[in-house]
Coordinates of C-alpha atoms in Angstrom, one line a residue:
Chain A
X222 CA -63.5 20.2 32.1
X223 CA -59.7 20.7 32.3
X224 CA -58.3 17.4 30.3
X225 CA -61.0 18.5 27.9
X226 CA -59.4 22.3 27.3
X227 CA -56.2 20.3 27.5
X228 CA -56.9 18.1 24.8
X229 CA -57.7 21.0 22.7
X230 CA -54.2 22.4 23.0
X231 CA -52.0 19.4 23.0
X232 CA -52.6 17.4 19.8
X233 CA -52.6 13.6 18.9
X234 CA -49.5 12.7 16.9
X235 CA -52.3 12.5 14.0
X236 CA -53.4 16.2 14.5
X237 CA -49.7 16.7 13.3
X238 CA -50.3 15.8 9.9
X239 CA -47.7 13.6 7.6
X240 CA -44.3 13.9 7.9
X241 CA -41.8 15.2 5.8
X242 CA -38.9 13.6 4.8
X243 CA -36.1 16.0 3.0
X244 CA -34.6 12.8 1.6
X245 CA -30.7 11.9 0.3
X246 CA -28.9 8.9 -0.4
X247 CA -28.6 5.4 1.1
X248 CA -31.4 3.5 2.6
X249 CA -32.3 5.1 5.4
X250 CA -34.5 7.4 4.7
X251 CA -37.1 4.9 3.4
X252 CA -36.0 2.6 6.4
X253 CA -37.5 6.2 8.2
X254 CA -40.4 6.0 5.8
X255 CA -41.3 2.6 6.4
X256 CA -41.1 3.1 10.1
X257 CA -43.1 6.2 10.3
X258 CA -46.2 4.8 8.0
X259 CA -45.6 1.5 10.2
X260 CA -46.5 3.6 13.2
X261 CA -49.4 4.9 11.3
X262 CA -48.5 8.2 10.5
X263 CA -48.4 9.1 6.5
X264 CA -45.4 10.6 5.1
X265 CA -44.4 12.6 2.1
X266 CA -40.9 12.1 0.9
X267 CA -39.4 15.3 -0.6
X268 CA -36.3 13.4 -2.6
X269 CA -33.5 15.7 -3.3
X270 CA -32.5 15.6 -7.3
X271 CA -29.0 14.0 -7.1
X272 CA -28.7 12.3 -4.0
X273 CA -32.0 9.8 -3.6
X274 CA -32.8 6.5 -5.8
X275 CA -35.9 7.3 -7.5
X276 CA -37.1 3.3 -7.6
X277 CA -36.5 3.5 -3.8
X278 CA -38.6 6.9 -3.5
X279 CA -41.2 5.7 -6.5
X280 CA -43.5 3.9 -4.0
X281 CA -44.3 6.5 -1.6
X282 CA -46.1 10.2 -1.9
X283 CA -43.0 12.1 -3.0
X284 CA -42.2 15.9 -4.9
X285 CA -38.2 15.9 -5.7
X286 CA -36.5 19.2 -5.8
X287 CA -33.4 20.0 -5.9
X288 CA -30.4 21.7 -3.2
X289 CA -31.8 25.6 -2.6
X290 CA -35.1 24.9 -3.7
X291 CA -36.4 25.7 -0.2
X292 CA -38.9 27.8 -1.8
X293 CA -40.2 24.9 -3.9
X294 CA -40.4 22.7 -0.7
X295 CA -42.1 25.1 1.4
X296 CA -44.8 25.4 -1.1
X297 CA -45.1 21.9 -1.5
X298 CA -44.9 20.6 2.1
X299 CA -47.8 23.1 3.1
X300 CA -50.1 21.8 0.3
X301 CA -49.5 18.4 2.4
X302 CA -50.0 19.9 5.3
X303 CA -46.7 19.2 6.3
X304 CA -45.4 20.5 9.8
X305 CA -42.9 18.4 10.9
X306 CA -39.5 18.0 9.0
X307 CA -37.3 15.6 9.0
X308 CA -33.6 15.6 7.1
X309 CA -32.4 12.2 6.6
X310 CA -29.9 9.9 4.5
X311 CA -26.5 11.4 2.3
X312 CA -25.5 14.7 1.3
X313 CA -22.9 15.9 -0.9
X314 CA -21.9 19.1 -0.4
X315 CA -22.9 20.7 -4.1
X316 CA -20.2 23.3 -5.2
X317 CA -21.8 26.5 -5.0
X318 CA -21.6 27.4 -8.6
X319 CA -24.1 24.4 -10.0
X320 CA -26.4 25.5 -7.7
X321 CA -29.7 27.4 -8.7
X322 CA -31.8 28.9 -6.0
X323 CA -35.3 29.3 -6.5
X324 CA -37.4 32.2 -5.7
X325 CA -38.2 31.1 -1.8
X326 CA -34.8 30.7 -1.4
X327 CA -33.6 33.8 -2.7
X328 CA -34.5 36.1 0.5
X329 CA -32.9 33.3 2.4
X330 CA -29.6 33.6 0.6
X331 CA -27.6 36.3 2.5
X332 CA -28.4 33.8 5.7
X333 CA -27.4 30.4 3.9
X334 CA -24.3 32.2 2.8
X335 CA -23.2 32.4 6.2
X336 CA -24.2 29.0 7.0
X337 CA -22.0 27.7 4.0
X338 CA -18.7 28.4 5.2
X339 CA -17.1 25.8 8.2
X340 CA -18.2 23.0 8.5
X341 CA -21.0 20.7 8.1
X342 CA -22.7 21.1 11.7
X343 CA -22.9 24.8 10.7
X344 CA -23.7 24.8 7.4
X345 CA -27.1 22.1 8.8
X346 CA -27.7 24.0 11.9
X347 CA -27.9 27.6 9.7
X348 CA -30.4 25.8 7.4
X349 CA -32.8 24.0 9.8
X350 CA -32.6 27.7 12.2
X351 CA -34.4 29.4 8.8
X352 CA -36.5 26.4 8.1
X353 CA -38.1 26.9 11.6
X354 CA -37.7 31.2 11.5
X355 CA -38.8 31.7 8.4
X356 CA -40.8 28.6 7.3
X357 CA -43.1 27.6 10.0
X358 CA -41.7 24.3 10.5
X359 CA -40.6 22.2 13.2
X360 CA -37.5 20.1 12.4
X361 CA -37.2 16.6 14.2
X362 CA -34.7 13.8 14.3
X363 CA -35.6 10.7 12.2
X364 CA -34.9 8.7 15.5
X365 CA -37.8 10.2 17.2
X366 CA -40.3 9.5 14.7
X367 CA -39.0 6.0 13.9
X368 CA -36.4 4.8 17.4
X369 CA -36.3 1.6 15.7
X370 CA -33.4 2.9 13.2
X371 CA -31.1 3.9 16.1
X372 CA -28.7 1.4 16.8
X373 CA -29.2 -0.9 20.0
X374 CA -26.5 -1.9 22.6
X375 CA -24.4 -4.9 21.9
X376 CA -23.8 -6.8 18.7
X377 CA -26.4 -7.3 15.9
X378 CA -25.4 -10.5 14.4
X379 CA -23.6 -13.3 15.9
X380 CA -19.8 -12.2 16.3
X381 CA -18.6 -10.2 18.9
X382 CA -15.7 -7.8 19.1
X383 CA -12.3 -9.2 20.5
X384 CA -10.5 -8.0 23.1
X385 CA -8.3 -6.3 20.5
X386 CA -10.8 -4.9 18.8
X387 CA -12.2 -3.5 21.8
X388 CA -8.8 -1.7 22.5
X389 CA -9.0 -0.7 18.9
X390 CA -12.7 0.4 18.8
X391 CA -11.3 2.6 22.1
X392 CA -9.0 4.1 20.6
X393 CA -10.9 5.2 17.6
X394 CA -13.7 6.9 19.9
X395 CA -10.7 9.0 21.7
X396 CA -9.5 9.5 17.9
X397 CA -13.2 11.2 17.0
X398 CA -13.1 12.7 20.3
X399 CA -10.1 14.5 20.1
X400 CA -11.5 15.5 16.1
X401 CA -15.4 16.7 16.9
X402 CA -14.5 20.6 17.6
X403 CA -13.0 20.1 13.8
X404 CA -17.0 19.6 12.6
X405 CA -15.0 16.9 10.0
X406 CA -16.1 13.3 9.6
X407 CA -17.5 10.7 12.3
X408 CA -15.7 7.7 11.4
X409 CA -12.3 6.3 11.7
X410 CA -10.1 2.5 10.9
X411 CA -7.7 1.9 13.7
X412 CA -6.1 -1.9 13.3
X413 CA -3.8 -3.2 16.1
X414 CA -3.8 0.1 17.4
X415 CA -2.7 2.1 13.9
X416 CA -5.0 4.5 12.9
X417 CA -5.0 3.8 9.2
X418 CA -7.8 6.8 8.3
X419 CA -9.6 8.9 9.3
X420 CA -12.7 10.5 7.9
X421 CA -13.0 14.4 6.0
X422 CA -15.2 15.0 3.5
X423 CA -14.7 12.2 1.3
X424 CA -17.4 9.9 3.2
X425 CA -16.9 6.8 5.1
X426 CA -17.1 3.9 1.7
X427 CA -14.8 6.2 -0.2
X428 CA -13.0 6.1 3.4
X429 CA -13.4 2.2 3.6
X430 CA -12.4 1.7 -0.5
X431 CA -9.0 3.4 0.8
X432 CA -8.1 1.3 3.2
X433 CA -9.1 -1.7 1.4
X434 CA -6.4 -0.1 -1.6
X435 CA -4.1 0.3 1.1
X436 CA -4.2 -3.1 2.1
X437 CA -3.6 -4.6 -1.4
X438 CA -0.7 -2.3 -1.8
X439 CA 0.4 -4.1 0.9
X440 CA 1.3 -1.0 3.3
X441 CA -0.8 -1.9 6.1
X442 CA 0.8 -4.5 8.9
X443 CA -2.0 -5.3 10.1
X444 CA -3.2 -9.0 8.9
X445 CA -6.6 -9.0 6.8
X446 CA -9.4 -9.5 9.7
X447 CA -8.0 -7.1 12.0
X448 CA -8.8 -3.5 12.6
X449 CA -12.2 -1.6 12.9
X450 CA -14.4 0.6 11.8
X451 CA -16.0 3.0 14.4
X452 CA -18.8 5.9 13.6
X453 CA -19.0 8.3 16.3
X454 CA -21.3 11.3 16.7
X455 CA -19.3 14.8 16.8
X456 CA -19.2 15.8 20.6
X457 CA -21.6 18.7 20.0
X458 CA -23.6 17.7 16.7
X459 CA -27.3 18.5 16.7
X460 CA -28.3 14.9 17.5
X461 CA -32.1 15.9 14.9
X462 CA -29.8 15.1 12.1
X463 CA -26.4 13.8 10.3
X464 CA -26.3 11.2 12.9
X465 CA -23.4 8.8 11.9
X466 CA -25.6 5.8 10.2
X467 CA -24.4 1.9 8.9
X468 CA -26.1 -0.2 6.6
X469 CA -25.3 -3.8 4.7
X470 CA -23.4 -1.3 2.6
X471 CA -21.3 -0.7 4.9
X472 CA -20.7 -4.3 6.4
X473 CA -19.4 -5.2 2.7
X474 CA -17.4 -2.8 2.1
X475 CA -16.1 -3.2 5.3
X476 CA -14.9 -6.1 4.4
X477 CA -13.4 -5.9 1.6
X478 CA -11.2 -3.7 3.5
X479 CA -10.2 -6.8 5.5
X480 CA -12.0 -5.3 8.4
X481 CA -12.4 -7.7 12.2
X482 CA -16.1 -5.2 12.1
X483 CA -17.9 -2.4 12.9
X484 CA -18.8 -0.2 16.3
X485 CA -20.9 2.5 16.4
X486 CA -22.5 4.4 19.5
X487 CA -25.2 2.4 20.5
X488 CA -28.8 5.2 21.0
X489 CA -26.6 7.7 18.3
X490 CA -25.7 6.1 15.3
X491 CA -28.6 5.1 12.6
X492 CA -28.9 1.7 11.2
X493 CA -30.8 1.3 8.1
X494 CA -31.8 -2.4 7.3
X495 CA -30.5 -3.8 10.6
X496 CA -32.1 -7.9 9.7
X497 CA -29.8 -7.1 6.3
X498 CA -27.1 -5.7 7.8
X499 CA -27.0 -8.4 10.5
X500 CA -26.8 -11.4 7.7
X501 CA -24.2 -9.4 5.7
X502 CA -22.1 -9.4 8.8
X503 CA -22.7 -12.7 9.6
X504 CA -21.9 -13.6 5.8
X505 CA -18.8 -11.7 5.6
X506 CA -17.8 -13.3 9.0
X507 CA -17.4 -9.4 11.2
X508 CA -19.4 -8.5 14.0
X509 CA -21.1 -5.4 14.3
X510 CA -21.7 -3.8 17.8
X511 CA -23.4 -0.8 19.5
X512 CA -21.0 0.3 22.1
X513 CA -21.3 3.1 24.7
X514 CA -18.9 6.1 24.1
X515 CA -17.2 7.2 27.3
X516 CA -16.1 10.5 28.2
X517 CA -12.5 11.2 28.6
X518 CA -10.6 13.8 30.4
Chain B
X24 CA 49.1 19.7 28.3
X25 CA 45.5 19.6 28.9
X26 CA 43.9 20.7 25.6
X27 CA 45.7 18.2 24.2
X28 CA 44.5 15.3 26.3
X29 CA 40.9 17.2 25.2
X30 CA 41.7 17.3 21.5
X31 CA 42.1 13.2 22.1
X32 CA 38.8 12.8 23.9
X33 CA 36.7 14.7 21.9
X34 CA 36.8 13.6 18.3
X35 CA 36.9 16.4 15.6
X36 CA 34.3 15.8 12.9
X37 CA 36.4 14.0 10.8
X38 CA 37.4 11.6 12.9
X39 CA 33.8 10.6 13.2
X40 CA 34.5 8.7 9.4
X41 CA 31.6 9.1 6.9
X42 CA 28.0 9.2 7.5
X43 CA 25.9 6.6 6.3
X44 CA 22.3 7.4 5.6
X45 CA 19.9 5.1 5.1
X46 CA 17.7 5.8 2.3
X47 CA 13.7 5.8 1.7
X48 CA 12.1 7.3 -1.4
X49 CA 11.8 10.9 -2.5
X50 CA 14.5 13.9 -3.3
X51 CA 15.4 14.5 0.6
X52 CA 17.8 11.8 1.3
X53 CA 19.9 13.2 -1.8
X54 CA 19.4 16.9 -0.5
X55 CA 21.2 15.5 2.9
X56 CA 23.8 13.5 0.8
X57 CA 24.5 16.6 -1.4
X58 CA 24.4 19.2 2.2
X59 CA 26.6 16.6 3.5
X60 CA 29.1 16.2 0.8
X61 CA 29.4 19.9 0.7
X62 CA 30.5 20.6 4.1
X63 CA 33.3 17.8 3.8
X64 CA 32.4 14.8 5.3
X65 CA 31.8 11.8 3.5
X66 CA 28.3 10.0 2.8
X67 CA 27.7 5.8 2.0
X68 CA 24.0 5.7 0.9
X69 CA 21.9 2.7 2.1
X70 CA 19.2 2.6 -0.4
X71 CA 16.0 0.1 0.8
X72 CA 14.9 -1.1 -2.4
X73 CA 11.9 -0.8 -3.3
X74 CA 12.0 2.7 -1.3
X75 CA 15.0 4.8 -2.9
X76 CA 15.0 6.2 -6.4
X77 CA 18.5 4.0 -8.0
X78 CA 19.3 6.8 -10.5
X79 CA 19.2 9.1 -7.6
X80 CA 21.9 7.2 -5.5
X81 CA 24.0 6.1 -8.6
X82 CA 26.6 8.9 -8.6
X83 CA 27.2 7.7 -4.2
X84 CA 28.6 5.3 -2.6
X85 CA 26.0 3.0 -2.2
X86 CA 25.1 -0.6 -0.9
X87 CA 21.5 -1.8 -1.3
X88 CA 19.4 -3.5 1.6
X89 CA 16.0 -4.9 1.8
X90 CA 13.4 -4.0 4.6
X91 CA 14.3 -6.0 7.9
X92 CA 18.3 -6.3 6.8
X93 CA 20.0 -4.8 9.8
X94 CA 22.5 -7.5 9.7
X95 CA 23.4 -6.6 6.2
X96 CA 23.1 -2.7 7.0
X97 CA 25.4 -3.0 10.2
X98 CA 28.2 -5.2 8.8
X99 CA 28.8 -3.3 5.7
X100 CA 28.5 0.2 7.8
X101 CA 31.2 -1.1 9.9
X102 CA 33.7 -2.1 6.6
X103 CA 32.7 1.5 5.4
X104 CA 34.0 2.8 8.9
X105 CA 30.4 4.3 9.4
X106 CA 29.6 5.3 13.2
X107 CA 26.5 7.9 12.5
X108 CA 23.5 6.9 11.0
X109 CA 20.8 8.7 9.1
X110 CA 17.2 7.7 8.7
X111 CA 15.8 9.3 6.0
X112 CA 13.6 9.5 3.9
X113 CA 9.8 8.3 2.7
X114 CA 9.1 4.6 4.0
X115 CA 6.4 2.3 3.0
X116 CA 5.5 0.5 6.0
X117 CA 5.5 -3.5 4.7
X118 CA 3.6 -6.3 5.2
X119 CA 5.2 -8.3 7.7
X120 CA 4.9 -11.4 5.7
X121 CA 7.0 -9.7 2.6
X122 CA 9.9 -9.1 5.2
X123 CA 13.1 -11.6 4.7
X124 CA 15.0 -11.2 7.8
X125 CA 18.7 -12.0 7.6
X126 CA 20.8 -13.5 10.0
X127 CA 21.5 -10.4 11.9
X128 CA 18.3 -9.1 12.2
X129 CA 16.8 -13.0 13.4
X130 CA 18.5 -12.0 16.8
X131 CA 16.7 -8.4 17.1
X132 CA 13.4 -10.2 16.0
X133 CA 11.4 -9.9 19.1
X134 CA 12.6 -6.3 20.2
X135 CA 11.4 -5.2 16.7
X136 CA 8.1 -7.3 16.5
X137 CA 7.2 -5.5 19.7
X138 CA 8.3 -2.7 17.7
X139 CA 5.9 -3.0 15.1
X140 CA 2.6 -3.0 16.3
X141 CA 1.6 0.7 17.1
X142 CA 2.3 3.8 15.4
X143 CA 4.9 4.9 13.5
X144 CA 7.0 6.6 16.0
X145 CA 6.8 3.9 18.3
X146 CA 8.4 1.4 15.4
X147 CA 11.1 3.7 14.3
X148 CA 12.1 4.5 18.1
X149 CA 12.1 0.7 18.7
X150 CA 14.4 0.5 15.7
X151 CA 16.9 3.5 16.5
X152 CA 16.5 1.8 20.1
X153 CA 18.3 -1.4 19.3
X154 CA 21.1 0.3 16.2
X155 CA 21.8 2.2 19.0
X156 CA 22.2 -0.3 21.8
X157 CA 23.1 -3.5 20.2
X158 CA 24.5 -2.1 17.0
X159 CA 26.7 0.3 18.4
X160 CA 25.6 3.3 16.2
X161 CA 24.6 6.3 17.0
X162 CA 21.7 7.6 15.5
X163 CA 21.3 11.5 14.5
X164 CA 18.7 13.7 12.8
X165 CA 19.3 14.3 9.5
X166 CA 19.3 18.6 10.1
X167 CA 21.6 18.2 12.5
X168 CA 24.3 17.5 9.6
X169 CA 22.4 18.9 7.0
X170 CA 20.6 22.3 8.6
X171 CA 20.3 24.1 5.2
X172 CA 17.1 21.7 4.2
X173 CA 15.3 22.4 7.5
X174 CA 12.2 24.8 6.3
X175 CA 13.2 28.2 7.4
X176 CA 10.8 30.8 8.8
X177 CA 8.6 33.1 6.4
X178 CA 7.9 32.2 2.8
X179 CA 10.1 30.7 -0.1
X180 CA 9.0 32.0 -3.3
X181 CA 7.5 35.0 -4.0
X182 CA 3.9 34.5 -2.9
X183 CA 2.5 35.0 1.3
X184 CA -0.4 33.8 2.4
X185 CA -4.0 35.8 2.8
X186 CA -5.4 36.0 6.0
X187 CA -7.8 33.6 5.5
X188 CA -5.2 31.3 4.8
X189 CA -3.7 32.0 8.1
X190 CA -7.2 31.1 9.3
X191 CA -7.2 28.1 7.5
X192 CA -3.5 27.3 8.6
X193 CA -4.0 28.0 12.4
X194 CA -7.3 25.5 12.1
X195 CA -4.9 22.8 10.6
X196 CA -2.2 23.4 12.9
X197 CA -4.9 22.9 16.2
X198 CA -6.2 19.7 14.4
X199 CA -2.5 18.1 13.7
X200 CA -2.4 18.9 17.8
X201 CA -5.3 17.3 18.2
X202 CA -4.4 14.4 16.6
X203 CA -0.8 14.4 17.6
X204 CA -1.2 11.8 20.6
X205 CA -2.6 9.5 17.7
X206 CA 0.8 9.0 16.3
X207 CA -0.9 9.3 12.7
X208 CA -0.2 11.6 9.8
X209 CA 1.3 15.0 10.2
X210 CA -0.8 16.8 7.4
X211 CA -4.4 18.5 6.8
X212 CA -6.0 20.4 4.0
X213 CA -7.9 22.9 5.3
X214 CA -10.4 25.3 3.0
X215 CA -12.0 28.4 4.3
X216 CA -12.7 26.4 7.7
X217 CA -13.5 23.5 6.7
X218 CA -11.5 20.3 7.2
X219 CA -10.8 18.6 3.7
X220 CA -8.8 15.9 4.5
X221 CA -6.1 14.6 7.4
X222 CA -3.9 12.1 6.6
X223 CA -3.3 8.7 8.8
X224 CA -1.0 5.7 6.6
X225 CA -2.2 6.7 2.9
X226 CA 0.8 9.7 2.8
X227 CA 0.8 13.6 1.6
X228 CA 0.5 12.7 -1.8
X229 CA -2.1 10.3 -1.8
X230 CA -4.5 12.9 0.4
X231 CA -3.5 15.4 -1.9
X232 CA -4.6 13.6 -4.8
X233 CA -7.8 12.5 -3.2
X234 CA -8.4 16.5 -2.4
X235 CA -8.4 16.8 -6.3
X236 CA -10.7 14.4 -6.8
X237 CA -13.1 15.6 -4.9
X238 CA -12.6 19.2 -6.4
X239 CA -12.9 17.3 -9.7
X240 CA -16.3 15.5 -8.6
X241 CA -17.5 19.3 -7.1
X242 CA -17.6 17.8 -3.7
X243 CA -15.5 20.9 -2.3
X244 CA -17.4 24.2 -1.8
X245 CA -14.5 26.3 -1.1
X246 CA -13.7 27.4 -5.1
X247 CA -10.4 26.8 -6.7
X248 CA -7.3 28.7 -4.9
X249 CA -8.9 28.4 -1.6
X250 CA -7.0 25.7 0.9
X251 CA -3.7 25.1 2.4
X252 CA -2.2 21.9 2.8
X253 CA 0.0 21.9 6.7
X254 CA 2.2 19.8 8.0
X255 CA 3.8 19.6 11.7
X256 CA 5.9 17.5 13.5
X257 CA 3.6 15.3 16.0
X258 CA 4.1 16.9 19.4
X259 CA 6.1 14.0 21.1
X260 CA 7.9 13.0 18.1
X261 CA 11.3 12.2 17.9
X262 CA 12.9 14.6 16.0
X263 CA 16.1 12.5 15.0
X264 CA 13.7 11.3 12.2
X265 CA 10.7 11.1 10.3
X266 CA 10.0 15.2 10.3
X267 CA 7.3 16.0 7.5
X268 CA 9.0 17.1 4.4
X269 CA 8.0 18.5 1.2
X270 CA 9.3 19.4 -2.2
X271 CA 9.2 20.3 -5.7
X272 CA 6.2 17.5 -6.2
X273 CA 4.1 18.3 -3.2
X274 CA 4.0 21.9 -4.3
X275 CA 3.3 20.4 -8.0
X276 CA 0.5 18.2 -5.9
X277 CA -0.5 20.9 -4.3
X278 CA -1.8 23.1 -6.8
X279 CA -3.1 20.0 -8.6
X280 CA -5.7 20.0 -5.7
X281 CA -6.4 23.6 -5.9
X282 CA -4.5 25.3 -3.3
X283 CA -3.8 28.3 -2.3
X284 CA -0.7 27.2 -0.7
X285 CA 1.6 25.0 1.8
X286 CA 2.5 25.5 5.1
X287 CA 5.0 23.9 7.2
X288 CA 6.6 24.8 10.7
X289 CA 9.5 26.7 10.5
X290 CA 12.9 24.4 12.0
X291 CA 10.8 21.7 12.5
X292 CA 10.5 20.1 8.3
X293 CA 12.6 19.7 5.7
X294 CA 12.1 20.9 2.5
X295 CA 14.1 19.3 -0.2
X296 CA 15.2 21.6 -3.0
X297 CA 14.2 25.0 -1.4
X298 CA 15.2 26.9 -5.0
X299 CA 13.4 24.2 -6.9
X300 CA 10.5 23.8 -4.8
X301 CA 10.2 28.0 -5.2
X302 CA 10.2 27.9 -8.5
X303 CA 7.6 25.5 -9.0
X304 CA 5.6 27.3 -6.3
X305 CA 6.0 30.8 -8.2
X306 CA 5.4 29.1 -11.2
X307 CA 1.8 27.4 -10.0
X308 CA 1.5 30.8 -8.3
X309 CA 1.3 29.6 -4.8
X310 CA 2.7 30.2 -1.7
X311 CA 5.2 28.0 0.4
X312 CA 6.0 29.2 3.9
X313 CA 7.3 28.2 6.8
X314 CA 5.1 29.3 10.3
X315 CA 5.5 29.1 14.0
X316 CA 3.5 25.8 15.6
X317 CA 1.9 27.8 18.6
X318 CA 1.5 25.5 21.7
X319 CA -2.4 26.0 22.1
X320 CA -4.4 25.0 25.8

């Protein structure tokens, strides 16, 4: 019968095999994990040396390696029976001298080379292009394995943006807007319309611990409990990873720069911990909110 | 006879009685003093305190004023027999509840309040709006008595940029555009395409010093001598006031954070100490240069 031959060629999600998780920083990539092996799929965690916690990764089926050890990983991952890929949680871009490359990665280098230079959409693009060329592999979005990390509509917690913070939280998304062909950061503090930074490669807490300096140097008008953080995606980022993401992290040190909250674009932004994040917000007295990002002209 | 009744309505320079110039921090409002001295006319320095360097104005005339003391400011500039006013200089924007008003200001209150909120050009026009309307001043641009410390075209010092610093300074130049409607900070560092750092309320040095930190922490991949700091003029900004400006320190900055070099547009900056600030360029061996800002679509 037909759905019979078709059944043969479309697999179950479990014909897939486990997930693998090329793991940095924060806590989303085990919020990822915990979603995935939620929906009943297993995963294996491949924790880059540097970037993820090790007593966060310790519970789960996990290899670490380290930045240009695609070789490594490609071995690995296969012995799972790994296909799908996913790249999840904080990167710091390694200077390129402290980096060793192992064999695997050696044929690749001429292409990462190129993928290096500009800016961070590039240098991820070049790198997932080879892992799917030349690995075999099929690299997916953490949000379509585990939707429950992107952020919803509407606040999370129980305070709600002002009307100036709405005006504020506009005029930050025109802000990140204006800087996506730039390929620089996704996040910017506008308070009472005063954009007080704006995000390169420094990453949005060192971002946050600026403004929060700022503030106690007394150079910023604005009265504590006014202004906003907003994380935007860059216009034409590759929405399968680097999506701008929050946690509780960033609720506190959000307000300890005397922050009114947080918006990010509601369906892509990631929110690790979102119960946590919700109670740190409504501790620290901001709101949080998933907001639509319109297009201007 | 008629040029005679033209010499009466048209003052000669002189007659215009000295220029007071109201002073914020760093070398440039001394450069303008200095420029000014030189071509004849004579200078009464307004140092803000906690802005202007007090060694620095010593050897001027000089009357001291605090932040929000335009009642102070415009009686005294009256006794002195001031009629054009200079605004120059770095500013620290204050926390509205460190601002004493005096009696003279208590009047303009409202205008400047409104003032405040917003950008910084939209405070200092507010400002210049109401010296020049109620106070009866007029208001110029510091190289319009004082050309010599506008940056000129083509480098100072010895050194001229690569072509990928041009690269690297046309890709700062189209961000600052970018951004320019933002009324935020007039500099980037850019490194072989990728965006290091813009600057919004923290100021050149601060970003600069940031740019060495992450260097330091091997969070930049572009290696040592790759990078230009660039600063422009915002595209609707008043030019009476507030250009960028550099100097002997931001080249000493500069290089700090691992530059190749600085550039600023030509006519539309001021550089204070061109023969000092070439020096200190030749002697960190990098370049300084002044470029066209080309209006981009």
């Amino acid at each position: 019968m037909m759905s019979a031959v078709r059944d043969a060629t479309v697999p179950a999600p479990q014909a897939d095999g486990p997930l693998a998780i090329i793991a940095g920083g924060g806590a989303i990539p085990i919020a990822v994990a915990q979603a995935v092996e939620r929906s009943g799929r297993r995963v294996v965690i491949f924790p880059v040396r540097g970037w993820a916690d090790p007593a966060a990764v310790a519970p789960y089926p996990h290899h670490w390696i380290a930045v240009a050890q695609a070789g490594r990983f490609q071995r690995l991952a296969k012995q799972e029976g790994c296909r799908d890929v996913v790249f999840i949680g904080t990167a710091v871009r390694p200077p390129l001298s402290s980096i060793r490359v192992d064999w695997g990665t050696l044929r690749l280098l001429p292409a990462i080379a190129r993928a290096y230079r500009g800016g961070d959409d590039h240098l991820l693009s070049g790198i997932v292009r080879l892992f799917e060329e030349q690995g075999g592999f099929r690299v997916i979005g953490a949000h379509e394995v585990a939707p429950e990390i992107l952020m919803p509509q509407g606040p999370i917690g129980s305070r709600q943006p002002s009307e100036q913070d709405r005006a504020d939280i506009a005029r930050a998304l025109a802000l990140l807007e204006a800087t996506g062909p730039f390929d620089m950061g996704q996040a910017a503090v506008v308070a009472d319309n005063h954009v007080l930074a704006l995000e390169a490669t420094e990453g949005t807490d060192s971002m946050l611990r600026r403004v929060a300096e700022l503030r106690a140097q007394g150079r910023i008008a604005a009265p504590a409990g006014v202004g906003v953080l907003v994380k935007a995606p860059k216009p034409q980022q590759d929405r399968r990873f680097d999506l701008p993401a929050i946690g509780p992290r960033t609720v506190e040190e959000a307000a300890r720069a005397g922050l009114a909250g947080i918006a990010v674009v509601a369906g892509a932004a990631l929110i690790a911990e979102p119960a946590a994040a919700a109670a740190a917000a409504d501790r620290a007295k901001i709101f949080v909110v998933g907001v639509t990002a319109r297009a201007r002209s």
